[in-house]
GROMACS .gro file of C-alpha atoms in nm:
model
  164
    1UNK     CA    1  -0.877   0.819   2.337
    2UNK     CA    2  -0.785   0.496   2.163
    3UNK     CA    3  -0.415   0.459   2.071
    4UNK     CA    4  -0.359   0.540   1.721
    5UNK     CA    5  -0.033   0.357   1.646
    6UNK     CA    6  -0.024  -0.006   1.750
    7UNK     CA    7   0.187  -0.291   1.665
    8UNK     CA    8  -0.012  -0.553   1.478
    9UNK     CA    9  -0.133  -0.892   1.638
   10UNK     CA   10  -0.006  -1.198   1.478
   11UNK     CA   11  -0.310  -1.256   1.252
   12UNK     CA   12  -0.279  -0.919   1.120
   13UNK     CA   13   0.083  -0.931   1.046
   14UNK     CA   14   0.039  -1.283   0.865
   15UNK     CA   15  -0.249  -1.171   0.670
   16UNK     CA   16  -0.066  -0.841   0.551
   17UNK     CA   17   0.252  -1.056   0.475
   18UNK     CA   18   0.064  -1.334   0.287
   19UNK     CA   19  -0.137  -1.091   0.089
   20UNK     CA   20   0.148  -0.866  -0.022
   21UNK     CA   21   0.360  -1.162  -0.093
   22UNK     CA   22   0.077  -1.311  -0.297
   23UNK     CA   23   0.027  -1.004  -0.508
   24UNK     CA   24   0.385  -0.944  -0.579
   25UNK     CA   25   0.444  -1.318  -0.652
   26UNK     CA   26   0.172  -1.324  -0.894
   27UNK     CA   27   0.332  -0.993  -1.052
   28UNK     CA   28   0.679  -1.171  -1.066
   29UNK     CA   29   0.526  -1.472  -1.225
   30UNK     CA   30   0.361  -1.256  -1.491
   31UNK     CA   31   0.682  -1.054  -1.602
   32UNK     CA   32   0.891  -1.394  -1.554
   33UNK     CA   33   1.116  -1.257  -1.255
   34UNK     CA   34   1.005  -1.482  -0.971
   35UNK     CA   35   1.257  -1.463  -0.700
   36UNK     CA   36   1.228  -1.656  -0.365
   37UNK     CA   37   1.417  -1.385  -0.184
   38UNK     CA   38   1.178  -1.107  -0.334
   39UNK     CA   39   0.855  -1.313  -0.234
   40UNK     CA   40   1.015  -1.367   0.135
   41UNK     CA   41   1.121  -1.016   0.134
   42UNK     CA   42   0.784  -0.888   0.055
   43UNK     CA   43   0.611  -1.129   0.309
   44UNK     CA   44   0.831  -0.969   0.572
   45UNK     CA   45   0.756  -0.597   0.487
   46UNK     CA   46   0.386  -0.686   0.450
   47UNK     CA   47   0.396  -0.857   0.793
   48UNK     CA   48   0.578  -0.588   0.967
   49UNK     CA   49   0.608  -0.246   0.819
   50UNK     CA   50   0.282  -0.234   0.619
   51UNK     CA   51   0.089  -0.428   0.881
   52UNK     CA   52   0.200  -0.153   1.129
   53UNK     CA   53   0.173   0.155   0.933
   54UNK     CA   54  -0.131   0.123   0.738
   55UNK     CA   55  -0.373   0.002   1.022
   56UNK     CA   56  -0.234   0.295   1.224
   57UNK     CA   57  -0.290   0.549   0.971
   58UNK     CA   58  -0.649   0.416   0.922
   59UNK     CA   59  -0.710   0.449   1.284
   60UNK     CA   60  -0.568   0.811   1.277
   61UNK     CA   61  -0.803   0.893   0.974
   62UNK     CA   62  -1.091   0.734   1.158
   63UNK     CA   63  -1.015   0.941   1.462
   64UNK     CA   64  -1.011   1.268   1.279
   65UNK     CA   65  -1.283   1.215   1.042
   66UNK     CA   66  -1.471   0.918   1.151
   67UNK     CA   67  -1.809   1.108   1.171
   68UNK     CA   68  -2.083   1.071   0.890
   69UNK     CA   69  -2.107   1.313   0.624
   70UNK     CA   70  -1.996   1.395   0.272
   71UNK     CA   71  -1.712   1.612   0.394
   72UNK     CA   72  -1.565   1.350   0.636
   73UNK     CA   73  -1.602   1.078   0.383
   74UNK     CA   74  -1.425   1.260   0.117
   75UNK     CA   75  -1.148   1.361   0.363
   76UNK     CA   76  -1.121   0.985   0.458
   77UNK     CA   77  -1.060   0.881   0.086
   78UNK     CA   78  -0.826   1.173   0.011
   79UNK     CA   79  -0.610   1.096   0.302
   80UNK     CA   80  -0.596   0.735   0.231
   81UNK     CA   81  -0.508   0.820  -0.128
   82UNK     CA   82  -0.242   1.056   0.017
   83UNK     CA   83  -0.096   0.784   0.212
   84UNK     CA   84  -0.005   0.568  -0.104
   85UNK     CA   85   0.179   0.871  -0.263
   86UNK     CA   86   0.467   0.866  -0.511
   87UNK     CA   87   0.713   0.838  -0.214
   88UNK     CA   88   0.550   0.539  -0.090
   89UNK     CA   89   0.522   0.376  -0.426
   90UNK     CA   90   0.910   0.441  -0.456
   91UNK     CA   91   0.974   0.301  -0.127
   92UNK     CA   92   0.775  -0.024  -0.248
   93UNK     CA   93   0.988  -0.035  -0.550
   94UNK     CA   94   1.309   0.017  -0.351
   95UNK     CA   95   1.197  -0.296  -0.124
   96UNK     CA   96   1.137  -0.500  -0.457
   97UNK     CA   97   1.479  -0.402  -0.597
   98UNK     CA   98   1.659  -0.463  -0.250
   99UNK     CA   99   1.479  -0.812  -0.219
  100UNK     CA  100   1.564  -0.881  -0.576
  101UNK     CA  101   1.934  -0.787  -0.534
  102UNK     CA  102   1.914  -0.538  -0.796
  103UNK     CA  103   2.166  -0.295  -0.646
  104UNK     CA  104   2.258  -0.106  -0.951
  105UNK     CA  105   1.896  -0.014  -1.002
  106UNK     CA  106   1.874   0.174  -0.654
  107UNK     CA  107   1.856   0.518  -0.773
  108UNK     CA  108   1.651   0.843  -0.800
  109UNK     CA  109   1.449   0.716  -1.086
  110UNK     CA  110   1.248   0.538  -0.836
  111UNK     CA  111   1.104   0.853  -0.744
  112UNK     CA  112   0.993   0.929  -1.116
  113UNK     CA  113   0.838   0.578  -1.148
  114UNK     CA  114   0.655   0.636  -0.815
  115UNK     CA  115   0.520   0.957  -0.942
  116UNK     CA  116   0.433   0.826  -1.291
  117UNK     CA  117   0.269   0.527  -1.140
  118UNK     CA  118   0.074   0.730  -0.889
  119UNK     CA  119  -0.074   0.962  -1.136
  120UNK     CA  120  -0.181   0.686  -1.373
  121UNK     CA  121  -0.374   0.524  -1.073
  122UNK     CA  122  -0.534   0.825  -0.916
  123UNK     CA  123  -0.892   0.771  -1.041
  124UNK     CA  124  -0.905   0.401  -0.948
  125UNK     CA  125  -0.705   0.476  -0.630
  126UNK     CA  126  -0.955   0.724  -0.522
  127UNK     CA  127  -1.247   0.501  -0.595
  128UNK     CA  128  -1.109   0.212  -0.403
  129UNK     CA  129  -0.995   0.440  -0.120
  130UNK     CA  130  -1.326   0.591  -0.096
  131UNK     CA  131  -1.497   0.238  -0.078
  132UNK     CA  132  -1.237   0.108   0.175
  133UNK     CA  133  -1.276   0.438   0.403
  134UNK     CA  134  -1.652   0.455   0.384
  135UNK     CA  135  -1.797   0.107   0.326
  136UNK     CA  136  -1.542  -0.118   0.517
  137UNK     CA  137  -1.565  -0.142   0.900
  138UNK     CA  138  -1.244   0.017   1.064
  139UNK     CA  139  -1.135  -0.335   1.185
  140UNK     CA  140  -1.145  -0.485   0.819
  141UNK     CA  141  -0.973  -0.178   0.644
  142UNK     CA  142  -0.631  -0.301   0.647
  143UNK     CA  143  -0.753  -0.646   0.504
  144UNK     CA  144  -0.933  -0.465   0.236
  145UNK     CA  145  -0.661  -0.228   0.151
  146UNK     CA  146  -0.400  -0.519   0.171
  147UNK     CA  147  -0.632  -0.696  -0.091
  148UNK     CA  148  -0.655  -0.356  -0.301
  149UNK     CA  149  -0.252  -0.348  -0.265
  150UNK     CA  150  -0.184  -0.670  -0.367
  151UNK     CA  151  -0.365  -0.577  -0.698
  152UNK     CA  152  -0.157  -0.247  -0.695
  153UNK     CA  153   0.174  -0.451  -0.607
  154UNK     CA  154   0.090  -0.617  -0.952
  155UNK     CA  155   0.034  -0.285  -1.094
  156UNK     CA  156   0.365  -0.135  -0.955
  157UNK     CA  157   0.567  -0.424  -1.064
  158UNK     CA  158   0.424  -0.390  -1.394
  159UNK     CA  159   0.458  -0.002  -1.394
  160UNK     CA  160   0.831  -0.068  -1.386
  161UNK     CA  161   0.811  -0.253  -1.722
  162UNK     CA  162   0.569   0.024  -1.838
  163UNK     CA  163   0.714   0.342  -1.703
  164UNK     CA  164   1.062   0.256  -1.613
   0.00000   0.00000   0.00000
């Protein structure tokens, strides 16, 4: 059996970091809050935390539900959607606030924002996770998910404005 948890190779880490940082940088430019420390922080998180946990989770999903069939396809999509849950979103917002030195905004409201953000994106998230988990080969799923997540980073950043 293949290892589920692996540290990312440098290409995966670089791609993850650049994609996450690019998405967040676009978001900050849109809302007029660009910060070099935030961009650098998201580059670091994308290259380390996300580049490790997301491919590992996708490998685990594939090891459990990798066979063809509607039930397995649906399980892959639901489990991917469940990974990017309100807690994950709140943690992402926590990273953003930490790297932006917005210390006074580190509070429990992040969970509420994460829940609102998650509930508003469920239909699109399920569709995208279904496509990523069922149409993209396992070796490319992190890249596809990172690209989608970069778009979501823009959404998450804007969700602070919309729902915060």
